[in-house]
Each structure stands twice: as structure tokens, then as C-alpha cells.
PDB file of C-alpha atoms in Angstrom:
ATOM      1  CA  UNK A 139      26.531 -88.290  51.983  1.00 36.00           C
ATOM      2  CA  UNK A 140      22.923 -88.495  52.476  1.00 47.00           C
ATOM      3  CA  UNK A 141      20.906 -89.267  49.421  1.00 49.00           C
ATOM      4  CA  UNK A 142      18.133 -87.043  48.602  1.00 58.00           C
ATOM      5  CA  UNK A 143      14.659 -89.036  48.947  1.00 68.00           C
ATOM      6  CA  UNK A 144      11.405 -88.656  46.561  1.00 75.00           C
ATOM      7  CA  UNK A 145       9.074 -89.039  49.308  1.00 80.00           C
ATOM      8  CA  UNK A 146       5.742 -91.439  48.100  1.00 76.00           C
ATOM      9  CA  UNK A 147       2.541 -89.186  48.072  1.00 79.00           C
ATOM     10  CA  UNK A 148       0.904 -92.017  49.878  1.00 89.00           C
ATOM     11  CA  UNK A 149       1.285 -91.026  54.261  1.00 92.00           C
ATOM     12  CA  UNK A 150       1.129 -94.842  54.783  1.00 93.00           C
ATOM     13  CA  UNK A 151       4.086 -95.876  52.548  1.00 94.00           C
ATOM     14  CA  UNK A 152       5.770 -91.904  53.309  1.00 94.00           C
ATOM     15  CA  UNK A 153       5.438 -93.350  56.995  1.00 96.00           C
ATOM     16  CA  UNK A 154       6.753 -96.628  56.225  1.00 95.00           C
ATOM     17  CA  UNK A 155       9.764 -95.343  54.357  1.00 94.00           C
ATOM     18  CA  UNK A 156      10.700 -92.415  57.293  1.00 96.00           C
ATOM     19  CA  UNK A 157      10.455 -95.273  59.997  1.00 97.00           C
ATOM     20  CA  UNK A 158      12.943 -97.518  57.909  1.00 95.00           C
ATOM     21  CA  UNK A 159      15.686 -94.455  57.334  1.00 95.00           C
ATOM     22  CA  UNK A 160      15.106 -93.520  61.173  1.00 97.00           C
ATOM     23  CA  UNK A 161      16.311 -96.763  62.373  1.00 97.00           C
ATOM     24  CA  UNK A 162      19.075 -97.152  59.927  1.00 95.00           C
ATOM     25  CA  UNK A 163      20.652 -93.664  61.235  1.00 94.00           C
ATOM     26  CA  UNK A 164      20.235 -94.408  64.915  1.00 96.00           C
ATOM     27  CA  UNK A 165      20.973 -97.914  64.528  1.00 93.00           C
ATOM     28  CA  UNK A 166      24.521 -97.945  66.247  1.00 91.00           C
ATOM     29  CA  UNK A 167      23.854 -94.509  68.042  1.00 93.00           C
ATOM     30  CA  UNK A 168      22.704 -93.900  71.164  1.00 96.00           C
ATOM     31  CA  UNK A 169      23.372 -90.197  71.803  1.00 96.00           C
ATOM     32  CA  UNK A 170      19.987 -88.801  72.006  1.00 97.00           C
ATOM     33  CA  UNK A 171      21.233 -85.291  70.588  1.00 97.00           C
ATOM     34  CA  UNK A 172      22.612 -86.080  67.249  1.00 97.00           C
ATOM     35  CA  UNK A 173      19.566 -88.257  66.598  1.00 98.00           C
ATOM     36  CA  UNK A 174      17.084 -86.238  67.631  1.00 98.00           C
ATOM     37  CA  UNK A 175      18.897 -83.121  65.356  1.00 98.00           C
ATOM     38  CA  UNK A 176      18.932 -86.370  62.341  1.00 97.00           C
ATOM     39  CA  UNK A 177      15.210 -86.889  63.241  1.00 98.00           C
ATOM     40  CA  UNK A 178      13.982 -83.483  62.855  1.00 97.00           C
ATOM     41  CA  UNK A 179      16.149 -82.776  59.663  1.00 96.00           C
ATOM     42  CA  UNK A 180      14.543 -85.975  58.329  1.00 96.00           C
ATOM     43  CA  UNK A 181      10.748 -85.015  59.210  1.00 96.00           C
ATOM     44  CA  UNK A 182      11.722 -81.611  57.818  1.00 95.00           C
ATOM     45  CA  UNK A 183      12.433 -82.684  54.412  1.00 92.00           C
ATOM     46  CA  UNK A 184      10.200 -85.051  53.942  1.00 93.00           C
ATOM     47  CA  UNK A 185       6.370 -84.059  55.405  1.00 94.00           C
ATOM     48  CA  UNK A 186       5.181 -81.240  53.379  1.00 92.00           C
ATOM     49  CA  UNK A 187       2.867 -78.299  54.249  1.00 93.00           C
ATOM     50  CA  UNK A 188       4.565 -78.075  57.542  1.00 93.00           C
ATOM     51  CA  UNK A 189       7.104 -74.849  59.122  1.00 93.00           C
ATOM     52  CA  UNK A 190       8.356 -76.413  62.171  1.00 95.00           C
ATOM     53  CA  UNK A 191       9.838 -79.923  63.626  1.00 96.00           C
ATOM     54  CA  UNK A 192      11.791 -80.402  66.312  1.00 97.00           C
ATOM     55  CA  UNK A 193      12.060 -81.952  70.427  1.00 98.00           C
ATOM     56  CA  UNK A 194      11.421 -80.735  73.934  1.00 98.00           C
ATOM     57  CA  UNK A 195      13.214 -82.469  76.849  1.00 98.00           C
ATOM     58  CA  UNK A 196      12.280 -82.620  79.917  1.00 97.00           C
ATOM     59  CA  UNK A 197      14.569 -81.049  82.257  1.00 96.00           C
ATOM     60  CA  UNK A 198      14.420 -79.831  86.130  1.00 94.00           C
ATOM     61  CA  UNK A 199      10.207 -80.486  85.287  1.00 94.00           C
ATOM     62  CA  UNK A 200       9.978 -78.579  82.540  1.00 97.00           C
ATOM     63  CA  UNK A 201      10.003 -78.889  78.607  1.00 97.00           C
ATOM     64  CA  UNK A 202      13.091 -77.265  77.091  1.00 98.00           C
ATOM     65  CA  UNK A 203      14.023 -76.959  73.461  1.00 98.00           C
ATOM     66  CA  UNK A 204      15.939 -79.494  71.950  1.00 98.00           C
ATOM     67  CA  UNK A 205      17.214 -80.288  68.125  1.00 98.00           C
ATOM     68  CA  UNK A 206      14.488 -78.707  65.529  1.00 97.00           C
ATOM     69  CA  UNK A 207      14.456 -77.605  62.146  1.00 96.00           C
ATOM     70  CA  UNK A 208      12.197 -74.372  61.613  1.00 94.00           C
ATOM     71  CA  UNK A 209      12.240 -70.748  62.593  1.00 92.00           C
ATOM     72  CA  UNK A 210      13.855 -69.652  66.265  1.00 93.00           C
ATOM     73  CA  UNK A 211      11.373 -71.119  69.131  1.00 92.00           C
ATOM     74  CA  UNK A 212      10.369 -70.845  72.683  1.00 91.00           C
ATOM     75  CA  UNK A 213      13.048 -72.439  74.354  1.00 95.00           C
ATOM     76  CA  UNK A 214      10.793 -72.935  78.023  1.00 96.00           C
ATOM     77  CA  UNK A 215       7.307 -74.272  77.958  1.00 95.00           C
ATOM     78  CA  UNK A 216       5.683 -75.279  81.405  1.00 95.00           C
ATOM     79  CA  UNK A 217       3.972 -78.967  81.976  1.00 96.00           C
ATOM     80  CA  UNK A 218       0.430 -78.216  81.260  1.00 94.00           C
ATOM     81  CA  UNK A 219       0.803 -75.249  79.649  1.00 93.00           C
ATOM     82  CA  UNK A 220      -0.145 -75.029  75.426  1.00 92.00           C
ATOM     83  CA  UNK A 221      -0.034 -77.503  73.026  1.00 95.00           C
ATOM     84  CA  UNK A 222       3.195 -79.142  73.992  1.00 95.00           C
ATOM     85  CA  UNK A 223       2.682 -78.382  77.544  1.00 96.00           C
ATOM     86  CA  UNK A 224      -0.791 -80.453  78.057  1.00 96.00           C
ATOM     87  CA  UNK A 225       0.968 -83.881  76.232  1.00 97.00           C
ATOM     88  CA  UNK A 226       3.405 -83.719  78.364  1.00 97.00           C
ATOM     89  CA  UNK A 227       1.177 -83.680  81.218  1.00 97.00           C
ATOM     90  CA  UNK A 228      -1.625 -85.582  79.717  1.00 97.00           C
ATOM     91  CA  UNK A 229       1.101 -88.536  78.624  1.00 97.00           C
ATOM     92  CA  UNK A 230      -1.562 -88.103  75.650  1.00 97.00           C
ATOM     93  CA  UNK A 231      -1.124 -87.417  71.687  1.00 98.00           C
ATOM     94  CA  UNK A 232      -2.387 -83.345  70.653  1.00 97.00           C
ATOM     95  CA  UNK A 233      -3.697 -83.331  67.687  1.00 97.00           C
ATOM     96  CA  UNK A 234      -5.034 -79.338  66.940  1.00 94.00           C
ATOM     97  CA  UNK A 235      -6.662 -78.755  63.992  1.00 93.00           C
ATOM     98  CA  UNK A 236      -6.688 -74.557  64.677  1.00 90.00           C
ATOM     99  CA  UNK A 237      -4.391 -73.565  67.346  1.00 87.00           C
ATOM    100  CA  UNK A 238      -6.347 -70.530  67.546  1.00 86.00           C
ATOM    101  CA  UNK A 239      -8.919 -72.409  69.081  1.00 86.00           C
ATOM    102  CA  UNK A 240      -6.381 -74.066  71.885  1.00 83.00           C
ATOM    103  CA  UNK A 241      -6.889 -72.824  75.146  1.00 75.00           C
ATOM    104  CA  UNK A 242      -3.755 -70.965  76.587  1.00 72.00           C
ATOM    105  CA  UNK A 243      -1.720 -72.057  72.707  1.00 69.00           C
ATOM    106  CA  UNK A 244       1.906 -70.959  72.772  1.00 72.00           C
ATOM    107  CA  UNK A 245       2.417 -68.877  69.233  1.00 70.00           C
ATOM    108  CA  UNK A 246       6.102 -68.913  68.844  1.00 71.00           C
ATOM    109  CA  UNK A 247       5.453 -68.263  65.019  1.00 67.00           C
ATOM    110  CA  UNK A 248       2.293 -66.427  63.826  1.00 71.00           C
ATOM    111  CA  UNK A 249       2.353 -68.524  60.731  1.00 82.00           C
ATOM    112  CA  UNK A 250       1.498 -71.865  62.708  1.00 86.00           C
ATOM    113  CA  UNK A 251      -2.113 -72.575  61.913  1.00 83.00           C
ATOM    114  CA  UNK A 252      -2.152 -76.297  63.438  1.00 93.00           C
ATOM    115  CA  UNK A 253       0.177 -78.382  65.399  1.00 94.00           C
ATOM    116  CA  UNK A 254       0.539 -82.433  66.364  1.00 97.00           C
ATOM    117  CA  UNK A 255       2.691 -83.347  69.624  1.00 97.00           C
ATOM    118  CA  UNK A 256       3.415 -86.545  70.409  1.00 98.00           C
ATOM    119  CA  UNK A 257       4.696 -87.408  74.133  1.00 98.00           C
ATOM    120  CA  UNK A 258       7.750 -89.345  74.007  1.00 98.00           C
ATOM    121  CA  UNK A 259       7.849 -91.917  76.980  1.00 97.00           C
ATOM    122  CA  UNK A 260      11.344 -94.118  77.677  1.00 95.00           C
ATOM    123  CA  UNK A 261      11.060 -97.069  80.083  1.00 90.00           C
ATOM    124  CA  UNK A 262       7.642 -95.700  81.253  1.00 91.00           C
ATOM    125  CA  UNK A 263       8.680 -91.712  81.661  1.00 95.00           C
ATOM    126  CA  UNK A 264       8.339 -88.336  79.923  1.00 97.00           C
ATOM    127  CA  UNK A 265      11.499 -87.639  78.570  1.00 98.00           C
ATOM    128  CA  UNK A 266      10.349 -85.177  75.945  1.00 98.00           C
ATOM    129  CA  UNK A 267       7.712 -84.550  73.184  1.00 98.00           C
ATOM    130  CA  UNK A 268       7.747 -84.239  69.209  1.00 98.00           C
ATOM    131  CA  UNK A 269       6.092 -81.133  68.142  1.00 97.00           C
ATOM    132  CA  UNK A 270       5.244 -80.592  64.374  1.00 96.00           C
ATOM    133  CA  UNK A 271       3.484 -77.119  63.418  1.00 94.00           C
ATOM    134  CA  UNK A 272       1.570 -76.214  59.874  1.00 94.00           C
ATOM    135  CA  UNK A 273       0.855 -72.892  58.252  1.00 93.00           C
ATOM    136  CA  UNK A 274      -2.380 -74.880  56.990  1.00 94.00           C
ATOM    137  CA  UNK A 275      -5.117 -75.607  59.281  1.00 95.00           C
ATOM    138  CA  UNK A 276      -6.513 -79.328  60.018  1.00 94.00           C
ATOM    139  CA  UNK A 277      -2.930 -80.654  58.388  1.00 96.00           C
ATOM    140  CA  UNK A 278      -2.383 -83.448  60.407  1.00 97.00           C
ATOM    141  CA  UNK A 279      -4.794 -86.826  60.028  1.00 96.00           C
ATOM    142  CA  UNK A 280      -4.597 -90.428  61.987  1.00 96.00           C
ATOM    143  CA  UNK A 281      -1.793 -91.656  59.383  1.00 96.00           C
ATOM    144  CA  UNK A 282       0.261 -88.789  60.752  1.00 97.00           C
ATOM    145  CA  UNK A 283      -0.590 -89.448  64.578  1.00 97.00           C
ATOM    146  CA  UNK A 284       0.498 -93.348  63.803  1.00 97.00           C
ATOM    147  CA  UNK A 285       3.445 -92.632  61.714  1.00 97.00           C
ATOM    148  CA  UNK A 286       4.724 -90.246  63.997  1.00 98.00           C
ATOM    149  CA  UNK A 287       4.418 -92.010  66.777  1.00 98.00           C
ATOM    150  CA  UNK A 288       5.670 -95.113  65.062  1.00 98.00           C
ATOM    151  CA  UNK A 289       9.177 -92.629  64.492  1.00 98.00           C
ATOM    152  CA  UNK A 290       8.795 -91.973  68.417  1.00 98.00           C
ATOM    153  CA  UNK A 291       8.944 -95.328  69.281  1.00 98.00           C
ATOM    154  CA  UNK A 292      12.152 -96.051  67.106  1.00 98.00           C
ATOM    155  CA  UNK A 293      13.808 -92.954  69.162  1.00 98.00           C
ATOM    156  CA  UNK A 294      12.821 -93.707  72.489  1.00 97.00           C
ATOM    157  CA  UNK A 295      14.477 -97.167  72.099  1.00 96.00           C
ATOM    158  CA  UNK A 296      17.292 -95.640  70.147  1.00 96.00           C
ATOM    159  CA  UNK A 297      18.530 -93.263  72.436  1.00 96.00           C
ATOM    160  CA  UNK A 298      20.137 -93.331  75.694  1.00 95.00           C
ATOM    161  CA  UNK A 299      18.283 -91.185  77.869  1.00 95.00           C
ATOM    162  CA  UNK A 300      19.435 -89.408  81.447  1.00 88.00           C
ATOM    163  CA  UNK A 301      18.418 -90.725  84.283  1.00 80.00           C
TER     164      UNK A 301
END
């Protein structure tokens, strides 16, 4: 059974902690679908002031949903299109302080005030991005683009990714 965690107030050490519990549950797993659903319950219960967490995969050139924790979601977002859309396309981090204020933003829940995305790249390829949204606007900082991208990193190696 999985322990509960008291997550350190800290993002740096909160970071440092997720990255360490990440690799110990995908250390002898390579499905990318049971880690990516451990993933997103993990983010879930430990980053506060957020009301969404979860994948997109590329398939057939397009992001579809994936594992997530967080209300019901688009399930097909275009390359290029919104905030998950333009990393994919951009191969570049999103980091939105007001999606309001995103060009051609995706609002799957009205709630979502601001939203990080982090392209996830395996041997040099999209294969999907990490999309986090907040009800509270400006939530996510440089410790969370680093620490998230730090618990890409660890998946991307992790998993065993289609061809």
C-alpha cells in the first residue's frame, strides 16, 4: 500500500522528493500506461492549488488524452492548437500565467485560470506532453517548470514508448 506523503512546503525539496518516488515506481516498469496513470495520481496529491494533471500522446499526429487525474477532458487537441497544442509543436515548455490571455486556449474546465505543459521528447521525438491546470492565476514559477520537467525526464527514460 502506498504511504500517504506530507509534502515539504519548500518546491525545491517538494521537487526533489516527487522525482525520488517517480523513479522508485517506474523503476522495473516500462509500460508507459500504468506509469503515466502512477505519475499523474502522484502530481495530483502532492502540488497544491492545482484541478487538473494528466498526459497527451501523440497518436496518428495528433495529441490524445492519456492517464490524468482531474475533471473529464478534451480527449483530441490538434499540434499547434492551445496551450498543449503549441508545446507540442514548439518542442518548447508553456508556461501561462492567465489562459484567458492565450491565443486560441482550449477551456475544457472553466475553472482553469493558468496552465504549465511540458513537451515530453523520447530518443529525440514528441511522444506526448504533461499538462498541469490551476484555478489560481500565475500558479506555476521556474521551480515548477524544472521540477516538472525533471519528473519528465525520469518518464521518458522509464517508459517504453511505440515506435
Amino acid at each position: 500500500m502506498w504511504a500517504e506523503t506530507a509534502y515539504p512546503g519548500e518546491k525545491k525539496q517538494m521537487y526533489e522528493l516527487l522525482a525520488r518516488q517517480l523513479s522508485g515506481l517506474v523503476e522495473e516498469e516500462r509500460e508507459r500506461i500504468p506509469n503515466l496513470a502512477n505519475a499523474s495520481a502522484l502530481l495530483a496529491g502532492a502540488l497544491e492549488q492545482i484541478n487538473w494533471a494528466g498526459f497527451y500522446l501523440m497518436k496518428d499526429g495528433m495529441l490524445v488524452l492519456g492517464p490524468f487525474q482531474g475533471k473529464p477532458a478534451c480527449i483530441r487537441i490538434p499540434v499547434g492548437r492551445g496551450v498543449c497544442g503549441t508545446a507540442a509543436k514548439t518542442l518548447q515548455i508553456q508556461r501561462v500565467a492567465d489562459v484567458h490571455l492565450f491565443p486560441g486556449h482550449i477551456a475544457c474546465d472553466a475553472q482553469s485560470q493558468s496552465e504549465i505543459v511540458i513537451p515530453m521528447l523520447a530518443q529525440g521525438r514528441l511522444v506526448g506532453v504533461l499538462d498541469i491546470d490551476s484555478p489560481v492565476t500565475n500558479r506555476f514559477d521556474e521551480q515548477d517548470e524544472q521540477g516538472l520537467q525533471t519528473l519528465v525526464d525520469i518518464l521518458t527514460r522509464a517508459c517504453q514508448w511505440p515506435a
